[in-house]
Tab-separated table of C-alpha atoms in Angstrom:
chain	number	residue	atom	x	y	z
A	410	MET	CA	101.582	119.538	120.968
A	411	LYS	CA	104.121	117.520	120.064
A	412	GLU	CA	103.145	114.833	116.622
A	413	THR	CA	105.041	111.654	115.837
A	414	ILE	CA	104.559	108.736	113.393
A	415	LEU	CA	104.306	105.375	114.964
A	416	ILE	CA	105.060	102.686	112.328
A	417	LYS	CA	103.720	99.226	112.587
A	418	LEU	CA	105.750	96.185	110.844
A	419	GLY	CA	104.520	93.632	108.577
A	420	GLU	CA	106.198	89.884	107.454
A	421	LEU	CA	109.140	91.582	108.611
A	422	VAL	CA	108.997	90.898	112.078
A	423	LEU	CA	108.226	86.705	110.804
A	424	LYS	CA	111.603	87.014	109.270
A	425	GLY	CA	113.778	85.312	112.428
A	426	LEU	CA	117.795	85.804	111.617
A	427	ASN	CA	116.881	88.243	109.023
A	428	ARG	CA	114.852	90.682	110.441
A	429	SER	CA	117.484	93.152	110.982
A	430	THR	CA	118.404	92.932	107.409
A	431	PHE	CA	114.824	93.608	106.271
A	432	GLU	CA	114.849	96.797	108.499
A	433	ALA	CA	117.755	98.315	108.151
A	434	VAL	CA	116.542	98.366	104.187
A	435	LEU	CA	113.065	99.985	105.412
A	436	LEU	CA	114.652	102.483	107.720
A	437	LYS	CA	116.893	103.339	104.860
A	438	ASN	CA	113.971	103.416	102.381
A	439	ILE	CA	112.268	105.887	104.615
A	440	ARG	CA	114.796	108.167	105.579
A	441	ARG	CA	114.788	108.719	101.465
A	442	ARG	CA	111.434	109.350	101.539
A	443	MET	CA	111.515	112.274	104.348
A	444	THR	CA	114.079	114.120	102.160
A	445	GLY	CA	112.955	117.537	101.767
A	446	LEU	CA	110.412	117.591	104.496
A	447	GLY	CA	112.453	118.990	107.288
A	448	ASP	CA	114.491	117.578	110.013
A	449	PHE	CA	113.639	114.234	111.640
A	450	GLU	CA	114.723	111.972	114.266
A	451	ILE	CA	113.980	107.578	112.810
A	452	ARG	CA	114.529	105.132	115.084
A	453	SER	CA	113.244	101.735	115.561
A	454	ALA	CA	112.508	100.250	118.790
A	455	GLN	CA	109.626	97.408	120.038
A	456	SER	CA	108.802	96.537	117.247
A	457	THR	CA	107.862	100.235	116.191
A	458	ILE	CA	109.242	102.470	113.822
A	459	TYR	CA	109.653	106.098	115.263
A	460	ILE	CA	109.540	109.299	113.344
A	461	ILE	CA	110.482	111.880	115.692
A	462	PRO	CA	110.307	115.690	113.876
A	463	GLN	CA	113.229	117.945	115.476
A	464	ASP	CA	111.418	121.258	114.045
A	465	GLU	CA	108.336	122.802	114.033
A	466	TYR	CA	108.696	123.441	110.471
A	467	ALA	CA	108.286	119.533	109.303
A	468	ASP	CA	105.329	118.829	106.954
A	469	MET	CA	103.286	115.755	108.808
A	470	ASP	CA	100.474	116.205	106.316
A	471	GLU	CA	102.915	115.066	103.441
A	472	VAL	CA	104.724	113.427	105.866
A	473	GLN	CA	101.929	110.939	106.266
A	474	GLU	CA	101.386	110.859	102.746
A	475	ARG	CA	104.486	109.172	102.162
A	476	ILE	CA	104.814	106.860	104.525
A	477	GLY	CA	101.551	105.640	103.086
A	478	ARG	CA	103.263	104.171	99.935
A	479	ILE	CA	106.352	102.820	101.518
A	480	PHE	CA	105.944	99.027	101.239
A	481	GLY	CA	106.988	96.841	104.253
A	482	ILE	CA	104.633	99.266	106.432
A	483	VAL	CA	101.269	97.495	107.568
A	484	ALA	CA	100.163	100.326	109.512
A	485	TYR	CA	101.051	103.663	110.963
A	486	SER	CA	99.407	106.050	113.278
A	487	ARG	CA	99.794	109.852	113.796
A	488	ALA	CA	100.001	110.019	117.192
A	489	CYS	CA	100.893	112.683	119.762
A	490	VAL	CA	103.452	112.676	122.776
A	491	VAL	CA	103.491	113.177	126.318
A	492	GLU	CA	105.517	112.626	129.208
A	493	LYS	CA	104.546	109.090	131.147
A	494	ASP	CA	102.289	111.079	133.765
A	495	LEU	CA	98.041	110.227	133.485
A	496	HIS	CA	97.485	113.807	133.883
A	497	ALA	CA	99.078	114.238	131.056
A	498	ILE	CA	98.018	111.099	128.921
A	499	CYS	CA	94.028	112.099	129.631
A	500	ARG	CA	94.497	115.649	128.843
A	501	ALA	CA	96.343	114.627	125.554
A	502	ALA	CA	93.427	112.241	124.444
A	503	ALA	CA	91.221	115.097	125.044
A	504	ASP	CA	92.501	118.000	123.523
A	505	TYR	CA	94.681	116.182	119.938
A	506	LEU	CA	91.525	113.543	119.092
A	507	ARG	CA	88.738	116.784	120.193
A	508	PRO	CA	87.781	117.235	116.065
A	509	GLN	CA	87.283	113.176	116.435
A	510	LEU	CA	85.352	113.360	119.325
A	511	GLU	CA	83.523	116.471	118.533
A	512	GLU	CA	81.787	114.148	116.063
A	513	ILE	CA	81.154	111.196	117.237
A	514	SER	CA	78.639	109.388	119.784
A	515	THR	CA	80.395	106.443	121.443
A	516	PHE	CA	84.018	105.724	121.993
A	517	LYS	CA	86.084	103.249	124.144
A	518	VAL	CA	89.819	103.736	125.271
A	519	GLU	CA	92.455	100.978	124.600
A	520	THR	CA	95.903	101.001	126.348
A	521	LYS	CA	98.730	98.844	125.759
A	522	ARG	CA	101.904	99.063	128.731
A	523	SER	CA	105.253	97.828	127.456
A	524	ASP	CA	106.886	100.156	130.127
A	525	LYS	CA	106.162	98.298	133.257
A	526	THR	CA	107.904	100.629	135.399
A	527	PHE	CA	104.554	102.905	134.826
A	528	PRO	CA	102.590	102.658	137.994
A	529	TYR	CA	99.361	102.176	136.488
A	530	ASP	CA	98.398	98.761	134.632
A	531	SER	CA	96.312	98.668	131.430
A	532	PRO	CA	93.298	98.836	132.476
A	533	ALA	CA	93.666	101.195	134.541
A	534	ILE	CA	94.542	103.751	132.343
A	535	SER	CA	91.936	103.290	130.133
A	536	ARG	CA	89.459	103.630	133.087
A	537	GLU	CA	91.271	106.991	133.988
A	538	VAL	CA	91.116	108.448	130.135
A	539	GLY	CA	88.119	107.548	129.447
A	540	ALA	CA	86.390	109.125	132.661
A	541	TYR	CA	87.836	112.436	131.476
A	542	LEU	CA	87.084	111.915	128.394
A	543	LEU	CA	83.598	111.471	129.527
A	544	GLN	CA	83.624	114.590	131.751
A	545	GLN	CA	85.283	116.602	128.679
A	546	TYR	CA	82.536	115.807	126.407
A	547	PRO	CA	79.128	115.138	127.956
A	548	HIS	CA	77.606	114.123	124.651
A	549	LEU	CA	79.415	110.712	124.341
A	550	SER	CA	79.502	107.221	126.157
A	551	VAL	CA	80.987	104.192	125.891
A	552	ASN	CA	80.299	101.397	124.266
A	553	VAL	CA	82.918	98.466	124.385
A	554	HIS	CA	81.358	96.216	121.262
A	555	GLU	CA	80.808	98.624	118.461
A	556	PRO	CA	82.182	102.200	119.240
A	557	ASP	CA	82.788	105.302	116.905
A	558	LEU	CA	86.130	105.638	117.733
A	559	ILE	CA	88.924	103.343	119.950
A	560	VAL	CA	91.205	106.043	121.806
A	561	ARG	CA	94.821	104.292	121.815
A	562	VAL	CA	97.235	104.806	124.776
A	563	GLU	CA	100.911	103.508	124.525
A	564	VAL	CA	102.892	103.661	127.218
A	565	ARG	CA	106.384	103.247	126.055
A	566	ASP	CA	109.790	103.372	127.086
A	567	PHE	CA	110.440	106.618	125.065
A	568	GLY	CA	107.191	108.620	126.381
A	569	ALA	CA	103.003	108.324	125.944
A	570	TYR	CA	101.491	108.323	123.005
A	571	VAL	CA	98.023	108.957	122.221
A	572	HIS	CA	96.466	108.395	119.189
A	573	GLY	CA	92.888	107.485	117.052
A	574	ALA	CA	92.696	104.070	114.796
A	575	PRO	CA	95.474	103.269	112.761
A	576	ILE	CA	95.724	103.575	108.951
A	577	ALA	CA	96.973	101.118	106.547
A	578	GLY	CA	99.779	101.245	104.935
A	579	ALA	CA	101.282	99.754	101.687
A	580	GLY	CA	101.885	96.070	102.824
A	581	GLY	CA	104.830	93.649	101.404
A	582	ILE	CA	107.726	94.060	101.988
A	583	PRO	CA	110.555	96.853	101.722
A	584	VAL	CA	111.717	97.794	97.418
A	585	GLY	CA	115.729	96.162	97.806
A	586	THR	CA	115.041	92.754	99.616
A	587	GLY	CA	113.676	91.421	96.894
A	588	GLY	CA	116.240	91.195	94.350
A	589	LYS	CA	115.937	93.381	91.266
A	590	ALA	CA	114.106	92.423	87.768
A	591	ALA	CA	113.066	94.592	84.845
A	592	ILE	CA	110.011	95.703	83.916
A	593	LEU	CA	108.767	95.800	80.263
A	594	ILE	CA	106.600	98.637	80.334
A	595	SER	CA	104.361	100.003	77.695
A	596	GLY	CA	101.879	102.721	78.176
A	597	GLY	CA	98.829	100.548	79.204
A	598	LEU	CA	96.921	99.662	81.931
A	599	ASP	CA	98.948	96.368	82.950
A	600	SER	CA	102.336	96.703	83.144
A	601	PRO	CA	102.486	99.784	85.492
A	602	VAL	CA	100.134	97.664	87.361
A	603	ALA	CA	102.747	94.536	87.326
A	604	ALA	CA	105.390	96.809	88.284
A	605	TRP	CA	103.593	97.461	91.458
A	606	ARG	CA	103.112	94.649	92.544
A	607	MET	CA	106.602	93.314	91.974
A	608	ALA	CA	107.687	96.310	93.561
A	609	ARG	CA	105.412	95.506	96.807
A	610	ARG	CA	107.228	92.446	96.821
A	611	GLY	CA	110.738	94.177	97.292
A	612	VAL	CA	111.828	94.294	94.113
A	613	GLU	CA	113.930	97.320	92.825
A	614	LEU	CA	113.407	97.543	89.524
A	615	THR	CA	114.210	98.943	85.974
A	616	ALA	CA	111.551	99.817	82.966
A	617	ILE	CA	112.144	98.734	79.672
A	618	HIS	CA	109.852	100.776	77.153
A	619	PHE	CA	110.009	99.955	73.120
A	620	ALA	CA	109.215	102.795	71.185
A	621	SER	CA	108.501	103.249	67.468
A	622	PRO	CA	109.289	106.616	65.872
A	623	PRO	CA	107.636	107.864	63.827
A	624	TYR	CA	104.726	105.345	64.379
A	625	THR	CA	105.095	106.415	68.138
A	626	SER	CA	104.878	110.298	69.446
A	627	GLU	CA	106.740	111.862	72.239
A	628	LEU	CA	103.564	111.927	73.626
A	629	ALA	CA	103.955	108.301	73.981
A	630	GLU	CA	107.186	108.032	75.392
A	631	GLU	CA	106.158	110.977	77.813
A	632	LYS	CA	103.003	109.022	78.990
A	633	VAL	CA	105.544	106.067	79.728
A	634	ILE	CA	107.299	108.284	81.879
A	635	ARG	CA	104.609	109.740	83.673
A	636	LEU	CA	103.551	106.235	84.852
A	637	LEU	CA	106.533	105.507	86.246
A	638	GLN	CA	106.654	108.302	87.953
A	639	LYS	CA	103.699	107.573	89.518
A	640	VAL	CA	104.825	103.913	90.141
A	641	GLY	CA	107.983	105.610	91.706
A	642	GLN	CA	105.688	107.100	94.663
A	643	TRP	CA	105.761	103.470	95.533
A	644	ALA	CA	109.019	101.799	94.146
A	645	GLY	CA	111.466	104.763	94.735
A	646	ARG	CA	114.068	105.499	92.182
A	647	ILE	CA	113.534	103.496	88.835
A	648	GLU	CA	116.262	103.224	85.705
A	649	MET	CA	114.394	103.458	82.712
A	650	TYR	CA	115.787	102.739	79.417
A	651	THR	CA	113.514	103.570	75.817
A	652	VAL	CA	114.805	101.292	73.186
A	653	HIS	CA	113.669	102.676	69.590
A	654	PHE	CA	112.351	99.402	67.345
A	655	ALA	CA	110.681	100.882	64.655
A	656	HIS	CA	113.452	99.185	62.199
A	657	LEU	CA	113.229	96.068	63.512
A	658	GLN	CA	109.738	95.834	63.252
A	659	GLU	CA	109.504	96.695	59.306
A	660	GLU	CA	111.680	94.056	59.147
A	661	LEU	CA	109.425	92.000	60.415
A	662	LEU	CA	106.418	92.839	58.278
A	663	LYS	CA	108.883	92.731	55.246
A	664	LYS	CA	110.276	89.572	55.900
A	665	CYS	CA	108.611	87.274	58.405
A	666	PRO	CA	105.108	85.876	58.101
A	667	GLU	CA	102.148	88.656	59.252
A	668	ASP	CA	100.338	86.151	61.779
A	669	LEU	CA	103.439	85.229	63.990
A	670	PHE	CA	104.445	88.953	63.760
A	671	THR	CA	103.252	89.424	67.488
A	672	ILE	CA	104.874	86.492	69.284
A	673	LEU	CA	108.395	87.431	67.115
A	674	MET	CA	108.599	91.361	67.693
A	675	ARG	CA	107.526	89.937	71.917
A	676	ARG	CA	110.751	87.146	71.652
A	677	PHE	CA	113.153	90.440	70.119
A	678	MET	CA	111.567	92.396	73.261
A	679	MET	CA	112.822	89.762	75.216
A	680	ARG	CA	116.168	89.429	73.486
A	681	CYS	CA	116.432	93.522	74.241
A	682	ALA	CA	115.774	93.419	77.736
A	683	GLN	CA	117.997	90.448	78.608
A	684	ALA	CA	120.593	92.580	77.928
A	685	ILE	CA	119.878	95.316	79.256
A	686	ALA	CA	118.586	93.723	82.429
A	687	ARG	CA	121.552	91.777	82.555
A	688	GLN	CA	123.451	95.421	82.126
A	689	ASN	CA	121.658	96.759	85.511
A	690	ASP	CA	121.778	93.244	87.190
A	691	CYS	CA	118.516	92.136	87.455
A	692	ASP	CA	118.065	88.522	87.641
A	693	ALA	CA	114.713	88.591	85.992
A	694	LEU	CA	112.114	90.174	83.663
A	695	ILE	CA	108.476	91.043	84.025
A	696	THR	CA	105.857	91.732	82.012
A	697	GLY	CA	102.097	92.689	82.707
A	698	GLU	CA	100.537	89.742	80.694
A	699	SER	CA	97.309	88.390	81.579
A	700	LEU	CA	96.323	84.749	80.350
A	701	GLY	CA	93.877	84.775	77.419
A	702	GLN	CA	93.993	88.469	77.386
A	703	VAL	CA	95.017	89.030	73.776
A	704	ALA	CA	96.872	86.566	70.999
A	705	SER	CA	100.024	86.892	72.324
A	706	GLN	CA	99.223	85.951	76.015
A	707	THR	CA	97.626	82.242	75.283
A	708	ILE	CA	99.586	79.420	77.192
A	709	LYS	CA	101.068	78.503	73.180
A	710	ALA	CA	102.426	81.621	72.398
A	711	ILE	CA	103.841	82.672	76.030
A	712	ALA	CA	106.299	79.460	75.804
A	713	CYS	CA	107.120	80.305	72.573
A	714	THR	CA	108.157	83.839	74.148
A	715	ASP	CA	109.933	82.787	76.641
A	716	ALA	CA	112.185	80.690	75.129
A	717	ALA	CA	113.905	83.847	73.405
A	718	ALA	CA	113.942	84.709	77.091
A	719	GLY	CA	117.944	83.706	79.386
A	720	ILE	CA	116.878	84.693	82.595
A	721	PRO	CA	113.000	83.958	84.604
A	722	VAL	CA	109.992	85.918	83.676
A	723	PHE	CA	107.720	86.918	86.011
A	724	ARG	CA	104.085	87.859	85.204
A	725	PRO	CA	102.338	88.621	88.337
A	726	LEU	CA	98.845	89.448	86.609
A	727	ILE	CA	98.756	85.911	84.835
A	728	GLY	CA	94.995	85.312	86.447
A	729	THR	CA	94.197	88.620	87.115
A	730	ASP	CA	90.957	89.620	85.008
A	731	LYS	CA	90.724	93.150	83.497
A	732	ALA	CA	88.874	94.567	86.058
A	733	GLU	CA	90.699	93.526	88.749
A	734	ILE	CA	93.510	95.311	87.192
A	735	VAL	CA	91.570	98.278	86.042
A	736	ALA	CA	90.584	98.474	90.048
A	737	GLU	CA	94.443	97.930	91.014
A	738	ALA	CA	95.459	101.091	88.587
A	739	HIS	CA	93.067	103.323	89.969
A	740	ARG	CA	94.315	102.414	93.617
A	741	ILE	CA	97.538	103.166	92.932
A	742	GLY	CA	96.971	106.324	90.767
A	743	THR	CA	97.664	105.327	86.686
A	744	TYR	CA	94.934	105.077	85.779
A	745	ASP	CA	93.710	108.256	84.309
A	746	ILE	CA	97.439	108.272	82.707
A	747	SER	CA	97.022	104.737	81.127
A	748	ILE	CA	93.459	105.728	79.366
A	749	GLU	CA	95.408	108.441	77.313
A	750	PRO	CA	94.769	107.826	73.659
A	751	PHE	CA	98.370	106.907	72.303
A	752	GLU	CA	99.935	104.281	70.719
A	753	ASP	CA	102.205	102.269	71.830
A	754	CYS	CA	104.929	99.738	69.344
A	755	CYS	CA	102.591	96.785	70.180
A	756	THR	CA	99.698	98.590	68.634
A	757	VAL	CA	100.849	100.007	65.706
A	758	PHE	CA	101.653	97.283	63.654
A	759	THR	CA	98.893	94.938	65.148
A	760	PRO	CA	98.253	91.782	62.197
A	761	ARG	CA	94.814	91.793	60.977
A	762	HIS	CA	94.575	88.089	61.977
A	763	PRO	CA	97.596	87.094	64.801
A	764	ARG	CA	97.995	82.814	65.814
A	765	THR	CA	97.327	82.294	68.852
A	766	ARG	CA	98.738	78.692	69.021
A	767	PRO	CA	102.213	79.340	67.455
A	768	THR	CA	104.621	76.823	67.660
A	769	LEU	CA	108.844	77.307	68.185
A	770	ALA	CA	109.219	75.704	65.122
A	771	GLN	CA	107.209	77.288	63.123
A	772	LEU	CA	109.234	80.597	64.821
A	773	GLU	CA	112.333	79.818	64.651
A	774	GLU	CA	112.261	78.793	60.784
A	775	ALA	CA	110.836	82.407	60.280
A	776	GLU	CA	113.553	84.259	61.861
A	777	GLN	CA	115.658	82.571	59.688
A	778	ALA	CA	115.430	85.295	57.282
A	779	LEU	CA	116.711	87.899	59.994
A	780	ASP	CA	120.339	88.769	61.040
A	781	ILE	CA	118.859	88.724	64.583
A	782	ASP	CA	121.937	89.149	66.804
A	783	GLY	CA	122.452	92.595	64.190
A	784	LEU	CA	118.907	93.644	64.774
A	785	VAL	CA	119.212	93.529	68.826
A	786	GLU	CA	122.389	95.120	68.984
A	787	GLU	CA	121.094	98.269	66.725
A	788	CYS	CA	118.545	98.045	68.969
A	789	LEU	CA	120.504	98.453	71.953
A	790	ARG	CA	122.760	101.009	70.136
A	791	GLY	CA	119.827	103.782	69.625
A	792	THR	CA	118.707	103.131	73.326
A	793	THR	CA	118.446	106.012	75.802
A	794	HIS	CA	118.320	106.279	79.856
A	795	ARG	CA	116.679	108.249	82.209
A	796	ARG	CA	116.267	108.147	85.946
A	797	ILE	CA	113.247	109.049	87.713
A	798	THR	CA	113.342	109.933	91.342
A	799	PHE	CA	111.265	111.838	93.798
A	800	ARG	CA	113.110	114.529	92.933
A	801	GLY	CA	112.081	114.321	88.432
A	802	VAL	CA	113.372	113.399	85.453
A	803	GLN	CA	117.490	113.181	84.692
A	804	GLU	CA	118.415	112.219	81.439
A	805	VAL	CA	121.318	110.329	81.899
A	806	PRO	CA	124.701	109.745	79.331
A	807	ALA	CA	125.510	107.018	77.837
A	808	GLY	CA	127.780	105.082	79.970
A	809	GLN	CA	127.154	106.196	83.444
A	810	GLY	CA	124.461	104.409	84.602
A	811	LYS	CA	125.678	101.185	86.359
A	812	LYS	CA	128.442	104.177	87.712
A	813	ASP	CA	126.080	106.906	89.080
A	814	ARG	CA	124.117	103.912	90.960
């Protein structure tokens, strides 16, 4: 029995004259995700994308798994495709849906006939298929209001399709249609969720991680790589830059007031991240900050942090509480990694009494003791670059990043 996957589009259908551009990016993303799973014909028609295996070796279970993580897809169905013949449709419904039909008590049939040349209208198809299923499964009865299963029949230009309930997709819009932005990624719960949310709005991600060896370990950096691999299952390829931050932090400890340390550090993060973002054609930064969660995430502290950034800073979690973030981390598969007990550079030098209402004047006065440009340049010189894809993690030699994009 020949199987295919039918993909339903979400808000892409509302894009008007730009719809074809969005669909083209989605088709490209789908083809990338199908790499290594078999030979497929992938086409779009009648507001549906078809994934049609061309050989018997296609791994349809893995195809279904990957389709569920592609942004831009609102729902999808694994369906049986048969010739446009009423008897073939009836037999397909009974055979293809057998595991589900044997486990339920009630059902109904819903039909969509987009091919108006088919000699039976939708109600007639539903009646015939329903009668055949009652004959084949005597334990079943029809319930049109609250059935255990809705048997769906679609008669389209390319064939007739039979399937059960559609599966919810990832939603959002295709990655690559929302521009590029750089996510400041730590090993905690928040920033991977923030990255996922922005990718869901079509943003292509570059990740910037700040490490402080010897105060932070290689295991802490490896944890971040694994988090990005999880996010990458949804977001696709991610360029990751690791900035070595320990010397700068030591300079802040020696020369600046302790209670301003965290905000001063975050201002330097913004300066470094902005430089890397611009090198990668990113037009914004992303952080995982949530208002009031810690001392550096008050309105005044955030305003002082943003004053050091020369490009927009997006905070998709700003109005989200911790319980909501934890729930979303579970959903996208990052929670168990995020709670592993490895220090990141933001926690190893936490001041005893951080100032929650700093002013820009106070911070700029403190920074007069520092060689700002020199420290930023030093951090950027030691940056390492990796590329995270479905095929694994690749070290990128200095100077080759843009060429390989």
